[in-house]
mmCIF file of C-alpha atoms in Angstrom:
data_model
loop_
_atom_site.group_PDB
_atom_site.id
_atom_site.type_symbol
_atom_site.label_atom_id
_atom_site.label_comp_id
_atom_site.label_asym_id
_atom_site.label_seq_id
_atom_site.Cartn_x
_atom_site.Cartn_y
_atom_site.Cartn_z
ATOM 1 C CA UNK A 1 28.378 -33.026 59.910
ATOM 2 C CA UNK A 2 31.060 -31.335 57.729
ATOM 3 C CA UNK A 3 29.822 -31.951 53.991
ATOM 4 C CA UNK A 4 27.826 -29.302 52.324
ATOM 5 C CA UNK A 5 24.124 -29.465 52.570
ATOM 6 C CA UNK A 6 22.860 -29.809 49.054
ATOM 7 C CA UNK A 7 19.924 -27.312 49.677
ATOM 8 C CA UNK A 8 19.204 -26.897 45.822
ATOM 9 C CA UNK A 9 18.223 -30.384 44.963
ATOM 10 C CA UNK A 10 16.293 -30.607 48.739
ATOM 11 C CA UNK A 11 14.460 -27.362 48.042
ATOM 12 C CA UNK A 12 13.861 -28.394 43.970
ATOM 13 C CA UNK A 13 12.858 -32.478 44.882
ATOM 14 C CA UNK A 14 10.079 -30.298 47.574
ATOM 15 C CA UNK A 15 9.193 -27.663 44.708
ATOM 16 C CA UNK A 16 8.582 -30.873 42.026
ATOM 17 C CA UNK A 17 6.415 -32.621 44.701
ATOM 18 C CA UNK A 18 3.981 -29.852 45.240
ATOM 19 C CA UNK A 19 4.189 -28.764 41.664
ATOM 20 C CA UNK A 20 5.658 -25.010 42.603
ATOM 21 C CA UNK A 21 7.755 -23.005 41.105
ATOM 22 C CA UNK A 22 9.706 -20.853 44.301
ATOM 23 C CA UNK A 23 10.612 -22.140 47.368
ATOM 24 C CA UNK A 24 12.191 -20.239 50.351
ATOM 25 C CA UNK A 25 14.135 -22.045 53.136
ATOM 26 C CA UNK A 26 14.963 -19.397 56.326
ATOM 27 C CA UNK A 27 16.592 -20.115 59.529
ATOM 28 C CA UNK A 28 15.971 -18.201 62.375
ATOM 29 C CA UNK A 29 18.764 -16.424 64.055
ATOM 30 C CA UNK A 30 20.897 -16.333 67.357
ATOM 31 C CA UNK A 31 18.306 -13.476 68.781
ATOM 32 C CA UNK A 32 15.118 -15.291 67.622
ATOM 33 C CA UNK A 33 13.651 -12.223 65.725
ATOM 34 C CA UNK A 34 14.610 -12.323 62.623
ATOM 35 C CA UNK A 35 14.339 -15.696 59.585
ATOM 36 C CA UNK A 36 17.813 -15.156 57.243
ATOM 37 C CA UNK A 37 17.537 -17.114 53.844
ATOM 38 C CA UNK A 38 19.296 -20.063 53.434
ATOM 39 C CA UNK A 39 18.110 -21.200 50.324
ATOM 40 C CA UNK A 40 15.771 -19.992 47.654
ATOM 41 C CA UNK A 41 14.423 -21.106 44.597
ATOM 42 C CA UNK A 42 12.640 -18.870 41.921
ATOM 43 C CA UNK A 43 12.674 -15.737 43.583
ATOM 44 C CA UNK A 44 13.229 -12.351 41.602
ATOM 45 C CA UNK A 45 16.803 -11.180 41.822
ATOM 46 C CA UNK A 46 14.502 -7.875 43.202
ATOM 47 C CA UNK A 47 13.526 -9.497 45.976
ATOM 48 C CA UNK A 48 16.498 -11.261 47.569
ATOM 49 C CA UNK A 49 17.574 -8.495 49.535
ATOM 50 C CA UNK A 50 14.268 -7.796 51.321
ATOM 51 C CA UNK A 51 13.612 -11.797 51.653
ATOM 52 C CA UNK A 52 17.372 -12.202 53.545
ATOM 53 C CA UNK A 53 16.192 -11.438 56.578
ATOM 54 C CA UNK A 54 12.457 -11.090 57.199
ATOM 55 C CA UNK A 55 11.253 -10.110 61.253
ATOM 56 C CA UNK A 56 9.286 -12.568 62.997
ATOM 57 C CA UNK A 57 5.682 -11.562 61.742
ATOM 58 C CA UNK A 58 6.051 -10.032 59.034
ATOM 59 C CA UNK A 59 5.383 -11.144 55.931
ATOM 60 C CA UNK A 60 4.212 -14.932 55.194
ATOM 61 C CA UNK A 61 7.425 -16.987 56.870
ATOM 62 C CA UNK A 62 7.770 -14.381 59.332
ATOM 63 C CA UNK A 63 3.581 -14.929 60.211
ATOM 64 C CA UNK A 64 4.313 -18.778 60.155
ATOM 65 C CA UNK A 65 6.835 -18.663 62.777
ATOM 66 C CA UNK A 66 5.119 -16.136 64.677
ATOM 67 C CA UNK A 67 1.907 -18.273 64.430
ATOM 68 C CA UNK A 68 3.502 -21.067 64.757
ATOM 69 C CA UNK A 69 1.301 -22.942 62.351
ATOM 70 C CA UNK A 70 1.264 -22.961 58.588
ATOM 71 C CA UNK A 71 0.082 -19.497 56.598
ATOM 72 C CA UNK A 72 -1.504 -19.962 53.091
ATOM 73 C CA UNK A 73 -2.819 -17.657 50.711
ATOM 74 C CA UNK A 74 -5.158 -18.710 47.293
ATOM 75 C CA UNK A 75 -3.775 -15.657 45.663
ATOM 76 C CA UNK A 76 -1.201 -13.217 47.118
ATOM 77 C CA UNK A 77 -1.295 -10.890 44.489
ATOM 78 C CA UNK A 78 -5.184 -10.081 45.825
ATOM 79 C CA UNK A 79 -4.204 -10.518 49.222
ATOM 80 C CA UNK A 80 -6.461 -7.731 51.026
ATOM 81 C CA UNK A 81 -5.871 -9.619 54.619
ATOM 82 C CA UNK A 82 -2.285 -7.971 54.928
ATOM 83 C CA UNK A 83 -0.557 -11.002 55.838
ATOM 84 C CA UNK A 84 1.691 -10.339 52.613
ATOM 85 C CA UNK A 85 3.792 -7.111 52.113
ATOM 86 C CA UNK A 86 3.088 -4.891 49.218
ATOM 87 C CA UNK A 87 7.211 -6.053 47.745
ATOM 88 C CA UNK A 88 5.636 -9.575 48.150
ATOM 89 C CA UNK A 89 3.423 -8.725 44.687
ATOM 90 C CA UNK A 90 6.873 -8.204 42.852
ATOM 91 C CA UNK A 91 7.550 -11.665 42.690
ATOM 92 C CA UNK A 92 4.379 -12.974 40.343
ATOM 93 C CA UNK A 93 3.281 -15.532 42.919
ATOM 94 C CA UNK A 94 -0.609 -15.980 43.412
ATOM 95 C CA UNK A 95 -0.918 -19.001 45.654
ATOM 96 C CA UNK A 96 1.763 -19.482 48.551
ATOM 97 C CA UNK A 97 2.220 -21.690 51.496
ATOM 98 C CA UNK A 98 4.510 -21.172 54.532
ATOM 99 C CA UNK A 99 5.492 -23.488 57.381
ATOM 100 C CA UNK A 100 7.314 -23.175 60.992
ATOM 101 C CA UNK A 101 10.234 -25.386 61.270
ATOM 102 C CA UNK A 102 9.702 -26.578 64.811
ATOM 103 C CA UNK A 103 12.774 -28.130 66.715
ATOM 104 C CA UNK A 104 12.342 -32.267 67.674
ATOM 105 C CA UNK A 105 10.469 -31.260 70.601
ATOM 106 C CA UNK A 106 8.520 -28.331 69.081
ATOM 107 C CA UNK A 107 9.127 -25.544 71.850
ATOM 108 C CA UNK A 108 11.442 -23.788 69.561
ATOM 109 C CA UNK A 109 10.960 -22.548 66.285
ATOM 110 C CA UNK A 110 14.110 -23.314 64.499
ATOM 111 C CA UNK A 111 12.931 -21.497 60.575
ATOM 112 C CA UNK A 112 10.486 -21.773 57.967
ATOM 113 C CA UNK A 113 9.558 -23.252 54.799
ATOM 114 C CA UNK A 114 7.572 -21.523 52.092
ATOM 115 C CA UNK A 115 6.568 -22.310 48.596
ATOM 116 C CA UNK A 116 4.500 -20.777 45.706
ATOM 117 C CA UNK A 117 2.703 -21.168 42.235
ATOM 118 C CA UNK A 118 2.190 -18.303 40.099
ATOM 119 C CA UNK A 119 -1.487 -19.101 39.703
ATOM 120 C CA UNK A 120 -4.062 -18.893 42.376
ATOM 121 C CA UNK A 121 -4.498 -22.031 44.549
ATOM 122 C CA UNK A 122 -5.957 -22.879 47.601
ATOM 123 C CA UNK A 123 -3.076 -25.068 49.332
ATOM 124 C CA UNK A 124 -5.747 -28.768 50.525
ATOM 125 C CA UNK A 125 -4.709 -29.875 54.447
ATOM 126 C CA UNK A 126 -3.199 -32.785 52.920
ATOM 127 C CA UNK A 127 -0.709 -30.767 51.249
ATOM 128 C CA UNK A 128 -0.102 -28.512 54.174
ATOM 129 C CA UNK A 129 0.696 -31.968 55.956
ATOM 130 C CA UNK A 130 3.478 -32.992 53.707
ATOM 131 C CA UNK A 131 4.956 -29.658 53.684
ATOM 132 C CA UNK A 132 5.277 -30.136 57.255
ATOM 133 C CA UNK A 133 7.067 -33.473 57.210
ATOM 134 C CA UNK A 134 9.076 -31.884 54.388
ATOM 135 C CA UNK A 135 9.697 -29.095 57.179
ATOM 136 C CA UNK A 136 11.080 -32.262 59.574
ATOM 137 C CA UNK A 137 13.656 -33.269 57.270
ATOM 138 C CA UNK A 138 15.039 -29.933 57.419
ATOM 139 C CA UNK A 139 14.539 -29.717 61.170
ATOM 140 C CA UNK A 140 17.143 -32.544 60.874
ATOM 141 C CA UNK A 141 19.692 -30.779 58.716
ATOM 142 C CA UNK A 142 19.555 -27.565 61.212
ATOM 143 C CA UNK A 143 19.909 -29.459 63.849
ATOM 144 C CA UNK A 144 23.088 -31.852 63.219
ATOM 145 C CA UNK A 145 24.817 -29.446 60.846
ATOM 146 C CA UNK A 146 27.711 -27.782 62.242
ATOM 147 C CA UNK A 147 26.983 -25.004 59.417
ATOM 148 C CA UNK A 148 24.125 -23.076 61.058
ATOM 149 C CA UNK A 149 22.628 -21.104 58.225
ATOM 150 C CA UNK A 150 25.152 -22.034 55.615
ATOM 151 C CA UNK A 151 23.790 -21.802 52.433
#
């Protein structure tokens, strides 16, 4: 697959769908401990650098892939649970939502998929649900692009 992945309109057509205004799409790397950013939508120009590469765990993607199930918060600017890090605060969104991007047998965690509104919002399981078939499609696009992690 040599064209270029259009990642802007894939991550925008997800953002319009769920009515959010950032998006994050990360790929996990060669060593498996660490997501690097292929994508983003509506993050703070503050934030890119600490976003690039987050360690499995930390922070919201990095708790999705580590949990291996989606990570949600009603209001990460009040988060007292931890799961977000303090820099998380800088980027004015309340409620957030991140997924594992599994590979087609789901043994392998392959990235994640985040989003966020900048008002507080609990994220309902059927929403969770379509951001997980959302996370499929990109499954696809990781796995039969030459490109690994181009952005």
């Amino acid at each position: 697959m040599n064209e270029k992945i259009d990642w802007k309109s894939l991550l925008q057509d997800i953002l319009g769908e769920h009515d959010c205004q950032t998006g994050t799409i990360h790929q996990i790397d060669d060593s498996e401990t660490i997501l690097r950013l292929v994508f983003q939508i509506g993050v703070p120009e503050v934030l890119i650098e600490k976003i690039a590469q987050i360690p499995i765990g930390k922070g919201i993607a990095g708790a999705a892939a580590e949990r291996r199930g989606p990570v949600t918060l009603c209001n990460l600017q009040q988060d007292l649970g931890g799961v977000a890090k303090p820099d998380a605060r800088l980027s004015g969104v309340s409620g957030s939502l991140a997924v594992p991007i599994f590979n087609a047998s789901r043994t392998q965690i392959l990235g994640t998929l985040g989003i966020g509104k900048f008002v507080p919002y609990d994220f309902p399981e059927d929403q969770i649900h379509q951001l997980e078939a959302q996370a499929e499609v990109i499954r696809q696009i990781f796995e039969n692009s030459e490109n690994r992690g181009t952005h």
